[in-house]
PDB file of C-alpha atoms in Angstrom:
ATOM      1  CA  UNK R  81       0.013  -0.039   0.425  1.00 56.00           C
ATOM      2  CA  UNK R  82       2.654   2.592   0.978  1.00 55.00           C
ATOM      3  CA  UNK R  83       4.300   1.905  -2.575  1.00 57.00           C
ATOM      4  CA  UNK R  84       1.030   2.479  -4.421  1.00 46.00           C
ATOM      5  CA  UNK R  85       0.475   5.792  -1.964  1.00 46.00           C
ATOM      6  CA  UNK R  86       4.265   6.602  -2.897  1.00 51.00           C
ATOM      7  CA  UNK R  87       4.120   5.928  -7.223  1.00 49.00           C
ATOM      8  CA  UNK R  88       0.874   8.007  -6.973  1.00 50.00           C
ATOM      9  CA  UNK R  89       2.023  11.042  -5.134  1.00 48.00           C
ATOM     10  CA  UNK R  90       4.918  10.721  -7.969  1.00 48.00           C
ATOM     11  CA  UNK R  91       2.602  10.861 -10.469  1.00 46.00           C
ATOM     12  CA  UNK R  92       0.553  13.856  -8.971  1.00 44.00           C
ATOM     13  CA  UNK R  93       3.603  15.880  -8.300  1.00 47.00           C
ATOM     14  CA  UNK R  94       5.482  15.353 -11.952  1.00 47.00           C
ATOM     15  CA  UNK R  95       1.770  16.604 -13.789  1.00 44.00           C
ATOM     16  CA  UNK R  96       1.741  19.688 -11.372  1.00 47.00           C
ATOM     17  CA  UNK R  97       4.999  20.660 -12.655  1.00 41.00           C
ATOM     18  CA  UNK R  98       4.246  19.783 -15.759  1.00 42.00           C
ATOM     19  CA  UNK R  99       1.291  22.182 -16.117  1.00 45.00           C
ATOM     20  CA  UNK R 100       2.886  24.805 -14.038  1.00 49.00           C
ATOM     21  CA  UNK R 101       5.705  24.870 -16.954  1.00 51.00           C
ATOM     22  CA  UNK R 102       3.379  24.253 -19.738  1.00 50.00           C
ATOM     23  CA  UNK R 103       2.514  27.843 -20.426  1.00 47.00           C
ATOM     24  CA  UNK R 104       4.174  28.515 -23.891  1.00 46.00           C
ATOM     25  CA  UNK R 105       2.647  32.157 -25.648  1.00 48.00           C
ATOM     26  CA  UNK R 106       4.840  34.331 -27.091  1.00 47.00           C
ATOM     27  CA  UNK R 107       5.104  37.519 -24.800  1.00 47.00           C
ATOM     28  CA  UNK R 108       3.899  40.557 -25.742  1.00 50.00           C
ATOM     29  CA  UNK R 109       6.755  43.158 -27.251  1.00 49.00           C
ATOM     30  CA  UNK R 110       6.661  46.834 -28.352  1.00 51.00           C
ATOM     31  CA  UNK R 111       9.471  48.680 -30.303  1.00 49.00           C
ATOM     32  CA  UNK R 112      11.866  50.306 -28.889  1.00 48.00           C
ATOM     33  CA  UNK R 113      10.858  54.031 -27.747  1.00 48.00           C
ATOM     34  CA  UNK R 114      13.781  56.675 -28.267  1.00 46.00           C
ATOM     35  CA  UNK R 115      12.244  59.727 -26.048  1.00 44.00           C
ATOM     36  CA  UNK R 116      14.219  62.081 -26.807  1.00 43.00           C
ATOM     37  CA  UNK R 117      15.544  63.889 -29.774  1.00 43.00           C
ATOM     38  CA  UNK R 118      19.229  63.587 -31.196  1.00 45.00           C
ATOM     39  CA  UNK R 119      22.105  64.873 -29.871  1.00 51.00           C
ATOM     40  CA  UNK R 120      22.042  62.239 -26.798  1.00 52.00           C
ATOM     41  CA  UNK R 121      22.083  63.505 -23.600  1.00 61.00           C
ATOM     42  CA  UNK R 122      22.952  62.144 -20.141  1.00 68.00           C
ATOM     43  CA  UNK R 123      20.446  60.889 -17.992  1.00 78.00           C
ATOM     44  CA  UNK R 124      21.703  62.198 -14.445  1.00 88.00           C
ATOM     45  CA  UNK R 125      22.105  59.472 -11.439  1.00 92.00           C
ATOM     46  CA  UNK R 126      23.764  56.343 -11.327  1.00 95.00           C
ATOM     47  CA  UNK R 127      21.533  53.183 -13.021  1.00 97.00           C
ATOM     48  CA  UNK R 128      20.705  51.953  -9.424  1.00 97.00           C
ATOM     49  CA  UNK R 129      19.057  55.468  -8.244  1.00 96.00           C
ATOM     50  CA  UNK R 130      17.556  55.483 -11.291  1.00 96.00           C
ATOM     51  CA  UNK R 131      15.971  51.859 -10.842  1.00 97.00           C
ATOM     52  CA  UNK R 132      14.792  52.928  -6.829  1.00 96.00           C
ATOM     53  CA  UNK R 133      13.289  55.351  -7.425  1.00 96.00           C
ATOM     54  CA  UNK R 134      11.043  54.232 -10.436  1.00 96.00           C
ATOM     55  CA  UNK R 135      10.740  51.705  -6.993  1.00 95.00           C
ATOM     56  CA  UNK R 136       9.852  54.376  -4.749  1.00 96.00           C
ATOM     57  CA  UNK R 137       7.399  56.116  -7.396  1.00 95.00           C
ATOM     58  CA  UNK R 138       5.968  52.725  -8.363  1.00 95.00           C
ATOM     59  CA  UNK R 139       6.037  50.195  -5.952  1.00 94.00           C
ATOM     60  CA  UNK R 140       5.818  46.580  -5.739  1.00 92.00           C
ATOM     61  CA  UNK R 141       4.008  44.336  -3.525  1.00 90.00           C
ATOM     62  CA  UNK R 142       7.250  42.272  -3.197  1.00 91.00           C
ATOM     63  CA  UNK R 143      10.755  41.985  -1.494  1.00 93.00           C
ATOM     64  CA  UNK R 144      12.809  42.993  -4.452  1.00 94.00           C
ATOM     65  CA  UNK R 145      16.563  44.509  -4.738  1.00 95.00           C
ATOM     66  CA  UNK R 146      18.360  46.298  -7.526  1.00 96.00           C
ATOM     67  CA  UNK R 147      21.849  45.183  -8.252  1.00 96.00           C
ATOM     68  CA  UNK R 148      24.753  46.167 -10.615  1.00 97.00           C
ATOM     69  CA  UNK R 149      25.832  43.845 -13.218  1.00 97.00           C
ATOM     70  CA  UNK R 150      29.719  43.955 -13.363  1.00 97.00           C
ATOM     71  CA  UNK R 151      30.199  44.866 -16.676  1.00 96.00           C
ATOM     72  CA  UNK R 152      34.136  44.132 -16.392  1.00 96.00           C
ATOM     73  CA  UNK R 153      34.102  40.304 -15.751  1.00 95.00           C
ATOM     74  CA  UNK R 154      34.201  38.756 -19.364  1.00 93.00           C
ATOM     75  CA  UNK R 155      34.659  35.105 -18.003  1.00 95.00           C
ATOM     76  CA  UNK R 156      32.495  32.870 -19.125  1.00 96.00           C
ATOM     77  CA  UNK R 157      29.922  33.540 -15.967  1.00 96.00           C
ATOM     78  CA  UNK R 158      30.401  37.308 -16.660  1.00 95.00           C
ATOM     79  CA  UNK R 159      28.903  37.266 -19.972  1.00 96.00           C
ATOM     80  CA  UNK R 160      25.921  35.090 -18.930  1.00 96.00           C
ATOM     81  CA  UNK R 161      25.141  37.284 -16.449  1.00 96.00           C
ATOM     82  CA  UNK R 162      24.627  40.329 -18.790  1.00 97.00           C
ATOM     83  CA  UNK R 163      22.957  38.024 -21.600  1.00 97.00           C
ATOM     84  CA  UNK R 164      20.718  36.716 -18.073  1.00 97.00           C
ATOM     85  CA  UNK R 165      19.938  40.542 -17.540  1.00 97.00           C
ATOM     86  CA  UNK R 166      20.317  42.516 -20.593  1.00 97.00           C
ATOM     87  CA  UNK R 167      19.715  40.076 -23.459  1.00 97.00           C
ATOM     88  CA  UNK R 168      23.062  41.608 -24.762  1.00 97.00           C
ATOM     89  CA  UNK R 169      25.767  39.219 -25.785  1.00 96.00           C
ATOM     90  CA  UNK R 170      28.533  41.456 -24.211  1.00 95.00           C
ATOM     91  CA  UNK R 171      28.949  45.074 -22.684  1.00 96.00           C
ATOM     92  CA  UNK R 172      30.627  46.945 -25.602  1.00 96.00           C
ATOM     93  CA  UNK R 173      28.328  49.358 -25.930  1.00 97.00           C
ATOM     94  CA  UNK R 174      27.216  49.945 -22.484  1.00 97.00           C
ATOM     95  CA  UNK R 175      29.303  51.610 -19.418  1.00 97.00           C
ATOM     96  CA  UNK R 176      26.702  51.075 -16.763  1.00 97.00           C
ATOM     97  CA  UNK R 177      23.991  48.590 -16.142  1.00 97.00           C
ATOM     98  CA  UNK R 178      21.481  47.484 -12.897  1.00 98.00           C
ATOM     99  CA  UNK R 179      18.830  45.219 -12.104  1.00 97.00           C
ATOM    100  CA  UNK R 180      15.985  45.244  -9.888  1.00 96.00           C
ATOM    101  CA  UNK R 181      14.520  41.610  -9.618  1.00 95.00           C
ATOM    102  CA  UNK R 182      12.382  39.273  -7.017  1.00 93.00           C
ATOM    103  CA  UNK R 183      14.448  38.340  -4.032  1.00 90.00           C
ATOM    104  CA  UNK R 184      13.029  35.134  -3.556  1.00 85.00           C
ATOM    105  CA  UNK R 185      10.744  33.320  -5.584  1.00 80.00           C
ATOM    106  CA  UNK R 186       9.567  32.326  -8.997  1.00 81.00           C
ATOM    107  CA  UNK R 187       8.392  35.323 -10.427  1.00 89.00           C
ATOM    108  CA  UNK R 188       8.744  36.971 -13.733  1.00 93.00           C
ATOM    109  CA  UNK R 189       9.403  40.637 -13.137  1.00 95.00           C
ATOM    110  CA  UNK R 190      13.106  41.966 -14.301  1.00 96.00           C
ATOM    111  CA  UNK R 191      13.483  45.731 -14.894  1.00 97.00           C
ATOM    112  CA  UNK R 192      16.803  46.382 -16.557  1.00 98.00           C
ATOM    113  CA  UNK R 193      18.647  49.536 -16.923  1.00 97.00           C
ATOM    114  CA  UNK R 194      22.185  50.691 -18.919  1.00 97.00           C
ATOM    115  CA  UNK R 195      23.925  53.378 -19.413  1.00 97.00           C
ATOM    116  CA  UNK R 196      24.952  53.631 -23.225  1.00 97.00           C
ATOM    117  CA  UNK R 197      28.383  54.640 -23.920  1.00 96.00           C
ATOM    118  CA  UNK R 198      29.689  57.536 -25.761  1.00 95.00           C
ATOM    119  CA  UNK R 199      29.005  57.028 -29.682  1.00 94.00           C
ATOM    120  CA  UNK R 200      27.289  53.966 -29.439  1.00 96.00           C
ATOM    121  CA  UNK R 201      23.635  53.993 -31.368  1.00 96.00           C
ATOM    122  CA  UNK R 202      21.019  53.898 -28.105  1.00 97.00           C
ATOM    123  CA  UNK R 203      18.519  52.449 -30.771  1.00 96.00           C
ATOM    124  CA  UNK R 204      20.805  49.448 -31.692  1.00 97.00           C
ATOM    125  CA  UNK R 205      21.315  49.041 -28.160  1.00 97.00           C
ATOM    126  CA  UNK R 206      17.686  49.091 -27.329  1.00 97.00           C
ATOM    127  CA  UNK R 207      17.036  46.663 -30.277  1.00 97.00           C
ATOM    128  CA  UNK R 208      19.673  44.008 -29.192  1.00 97.00           C
ATOM    129  CA  UNK R 209      18.217  43.972 -25.794  1.00 97.00           C
ATOM    130  CA  UNK R 210      14.386  43.535 -27.066  1.00 97.00           C
ATOM    131  CA  UNK R 211      15.506  40.781 -28.938  1.00 97.00           C
ATOM    132  CA  UNK R 212      18.218  39.069 -27.137  1.00 97.00           C
ATOM    133  CA  UNK R 213      16.122  38.554 -23.867  1.00 97.00           C
ATOM    134  CA  UNK R 214      14.546  35.647 -22.704  1.00 96.00           C
ATOM    135  CA  UNK R 215      11.077  36.427 -21.491  1.00 96.00           C
ATOM    136  CA  UNK R 216      11.487  32.657 -19.997  1.00 94.00           C
ATOM    137  CA  UNK R 217      14.414  32.775 -18.325  1.00 93.00           C
ATOM    138  CA  UNK R 218      12.764  31.855 -14.917  1.00 90.00           C
ATOM    139  CA  UNK R 219      11.698  28.169 -13.386  1.00 86.00           C
ATOM    140  CA  UNK R 220       7.865  28.268 -14.688  1.00 89.00           C
ATOM    141  CA  UNK R 221       7.243  31.053 -15.481  1.00 92.00           C
ATOM    142  CA  UNK R 222       6.998  33.606 -18.436  1.00 94.00           C
ATOM    143  CA  UNK R 223       7.009  37.659 -19.206  1.00 95.00           C
ATOM    144  CA  UNK R 224       4.272  37.981 -21.266  1.00 95.00           C
ATOM    145  CA  UNK R 225       4.048  41.788 -21.021  1.00 96.00           C
ATOM    146  CA  UNK R 226       7.908  43.312 -22.212  1.00 96.00           C
ATOM    147  CA  UNK R 227       8.891  46.895 -23.325  1.00 97.00           C
ATOM    148  CA  UNK R 228      12.062  48.381 -23.901  1.00 97.00           C
ATOM    149  CA  UNK R 229      12.763  52.529 -23.824  1.00 97.00           C
ATOM    150  CA  UNK R 230      14.888  54.769 -23.773  1.00 96.00           C
ATOM    151  CA  UNK R 231      15.668  58.583 -22.600  1.00 95.00           C
ATOM    152  CA  UNK R 232      18.967  60.251 -23.301  1.00 94.00           C
ATOM    153  CA  UNK R 233      21.684  57.655 -23.006  1.00 96.00           C
ATOM    154  CA  UNK R 234      19.797  55.277 -20.684  1.00 97.00           C
ATOM    155  CA  UNK R 235      17.869  52.364 -22.128  1.00 97.00           C
ATOM    156  CA  UNK R 236      15.275  50.799 -19.440  1.00 97.00           C
ATOM    157  CA  UNK R 237      14.097  46.897 -20.403  1.00 97.00           C
ATOM    158  CA  UNK R 238      10.800  45.740 -17.923  1.00 97.00           C
ATOM    159  CA  UNK R 239       9.273  42.964 -18.257  1.00 96.00           C
ATOM    160  CA  UNK R 240       6.548  41.128 -16.166  1.00 95.00           C
ATOM    161  CA  UNK R 241       3.769  38.577 -16.341  1.00 94.00           C
ATOM    162  CA  UNK R 242       0.632  40.099 -16.829  1.00 91.00           C
ATOM    163  CA  UNK R 243      -1.031  37.831 -14.180  1.00 89.00           C
ATOM    164  CA  UNK R 244       0.246  39.410 -12.016  1.00 89.00           C
ATOM    165  CA  UNK R 245      -1.637  42.412 -11.880  1.00 90.00           C
ATOM    166  CA  UNK R 246       1.708  44.705 -13.108  1.00 92.00           C
ATOM    167  CA  UNK R 247       2.034  45.920 -16.320  1.00 93.00           C
ATOM    168  CA  UNK R 248       5.231  47.454 -17.691  1.00 94.00           C
ATOM    169  CA  UNK R 249       3.824  50.555 -19.129  1.00 95.00           C
ATOM    170  CA  UNK R 250       3.517  51.475 -15.323  1.00 94.00           C
ATOM    171  CA  UNK R 251       6.961  51.452 -14.401  1.00 94.00           C
ATOM    172  CA  UNK R 252       7.509  53.089 -18.177  1.00 95.00           C
ATOM    173  CA  UNK R 253       5.530  55.802 -17.131  1.00 93.00           C
ATOM    174  CA  UNK R 254       7.046  55.687 -14.018  1.00 90.00           C
TER     175      UNK R 254
END
């Protein structure tokens, strides 16, 4: 009897994991927006400060945190971290980056800001972020609301699961 109960629990657990990870709709994305005209001007503040200001204006109901992204780490792990957070293959066209996300749990939410290098094309960086990011980078959850916007020399990528009650537009507006 114990073997039967154990087998039944294993089957139920396997099916529940498969059902939870089964969502595979394509994320809704918007084209990168340039909100300032040329020439590109520098936005004041570090990427961490700007992310924290947005969270002050548009608070989240989960425990989150802001972390800088080490752009000088060109090891395999360092490049993976840049790609995982920004969608970019390397840091050649950016000088600073930070990410805000949940501290615990598997929640589809990520807000990233990067400062483009002098002479780098902001639209190209934004497009690289939009096409390179994985909206299913979390375990069993997916972001289906994604935007990449820019202001001066700063590009912001925001992606959320619309089922969470959050919208990318509310953070863009903030």
